[in-house]
């Protein structure tokens, strides 16, 4: 129960963040398609940082579940 | 289901437990070193398939690093970065091979026999990813000292010129340690979550349904290796930036 809540609540923020990052990156590519490779690299970087928060809560949930 | 957060010991080498992740690490090290020797001494003018594949990886990744760091720093930083990329990518992908987590060996523990999985994905062990993160961050500090000079480097962390700079220096020290944590937890969390996901899928529907999830894990494994590589380069770039 607690571990389920940990990942459920912890996933909300990163989900919003990843959605915002991807939507802004797509917007930027739409405005300037020539810059797509650089935008994609930076987007992946931003996604990695946002996703890390979700991974922290995932690790906590797994520790609560299995240890 | 057999899910364990820590890597299990497979056998003992005079009281030192050898875990299944460590065993797979040694096997992969052997494979990578043999591949390197093979390419070093066996390269041909007309490349075969393996060599052309590795040349494509080499050229594209070198160009990528060169675009980010510039021609002066790249020759020094590139070997470290590509080693991390290749090792993590091969480690993640090897964790999806058949036999990982499904072959068991007996281990005698307190007089009873327990069955331990013989192989486990290299990066599904927090010790391994933590070690990789520490190596990456120490290499990062090494490059910063080498290219900035020690006095310039230490000024970023310990600075008495004004109270604000002093606290910024403390924050910089904390951020170096938090980089280690985020590096290691990101990689471990992704790979271990993938293992758990696959185990649950095999348990629910053992046939055909796990295939798309395996494909997703291949993608996630390559992606995480690339993210580790990219973050290493970006951190080197940031630490070399002039203040």
mmCIF file of C-alpha atoms in Angstrom, chain A residues 41 44-45 48-49 51-52 55-56 58-59 62-63 66-67, chain B residues 3 5 64 182 185-186 189-190 192-193 223-224 227 230-231:
data_model
loop_
_atom_site.group_PDB
_atom_site.id
_atom_site.type_symbol
_atom_site.label_atom_id
_atom_site.label_comp_id
_atom_site.label_asym_id
_atom_site.label_seq_id
_atom_site.Cartn_x
_atom_site.Cartn_y
_atom_site.Cartn_z
ATOM 1 C CA UNK A 41 19.912 16.224 -27.463
ATOM 2 C CA UNK A 44 16.900 14.004 -23.773
ATOM 3 C CA UNK A 45 19.062 15.717 -21.172
ATOM 4 C CA UNK A 48 16.839 12.482 -17.886
ATOM 5 C CA UNK A 49 16.761 15.059 -15.088
ATOM 6 C CA UNK A 51 12.876 11.217 -14.960
ATOM 7 C CA UNK A 52 15.449 10.954 -12.178
ATOM 8 C CA UNK A 55 13.330 6.937 -10.432
ATOM 9 C CA UNK A 56 14.076 8.066 -6.865
ATOM 10 C CA UNK A 58 10.626 4.064 -7.770
ATOM 11 C CA UNK A 59 13.771 2.992 -5.910
ATOM 12 C CA UNK A 62 11.056 -1.072 -4.480
ATOM 13 C CA UNK A 63 13.037 -0.833 -1.243
ATOM 14 C CA UNK A 66 11.262 -5.981 -1.170
ATOM 15 C CA UNK A 67 13.475 -5.185 1.821
ATOM 16 C CA UNK B 3 13.064 -10.728 -6.936
ATOM 17 C CA UNK B 5 17.043 -5.936 -4.506
ATOM 18 C CA UNK B 64 29.224 14.087 -31.045
ATOM 19 C CA UNK B 182 21.590 10.824 -9.210
ATOM 20 C CA UNK B 185 20.127 5.778 -8.769
ATOM 21 C CA UNK B 186 19.022 6.671 -12.282
ATOM 22 C CA UNK B 189 16.437 2.300 -10.919
ATOM 23 C CA UNK B 190 15.803 2.019 -14.637
ATOM 24 C CA UNK B 192 16.176 -2.917 -11.910
ATOM 25 C CA UNK B 193 12.653 -1.650 -12.612
ATOM 26 C CA UNK B 223 18.885 5.106 -23.739
ATOM 27 C CA UNK B 224 20.249 4.963 -20.200
ATOM 28 C CA UNK B 227 22.110 9.414 -20.926
ATOM 29 C CA UNK B 230 25.742 12.545 -22.278
ATOM 30 C CA UNK B 231 25.550 13.652 -18.650
#
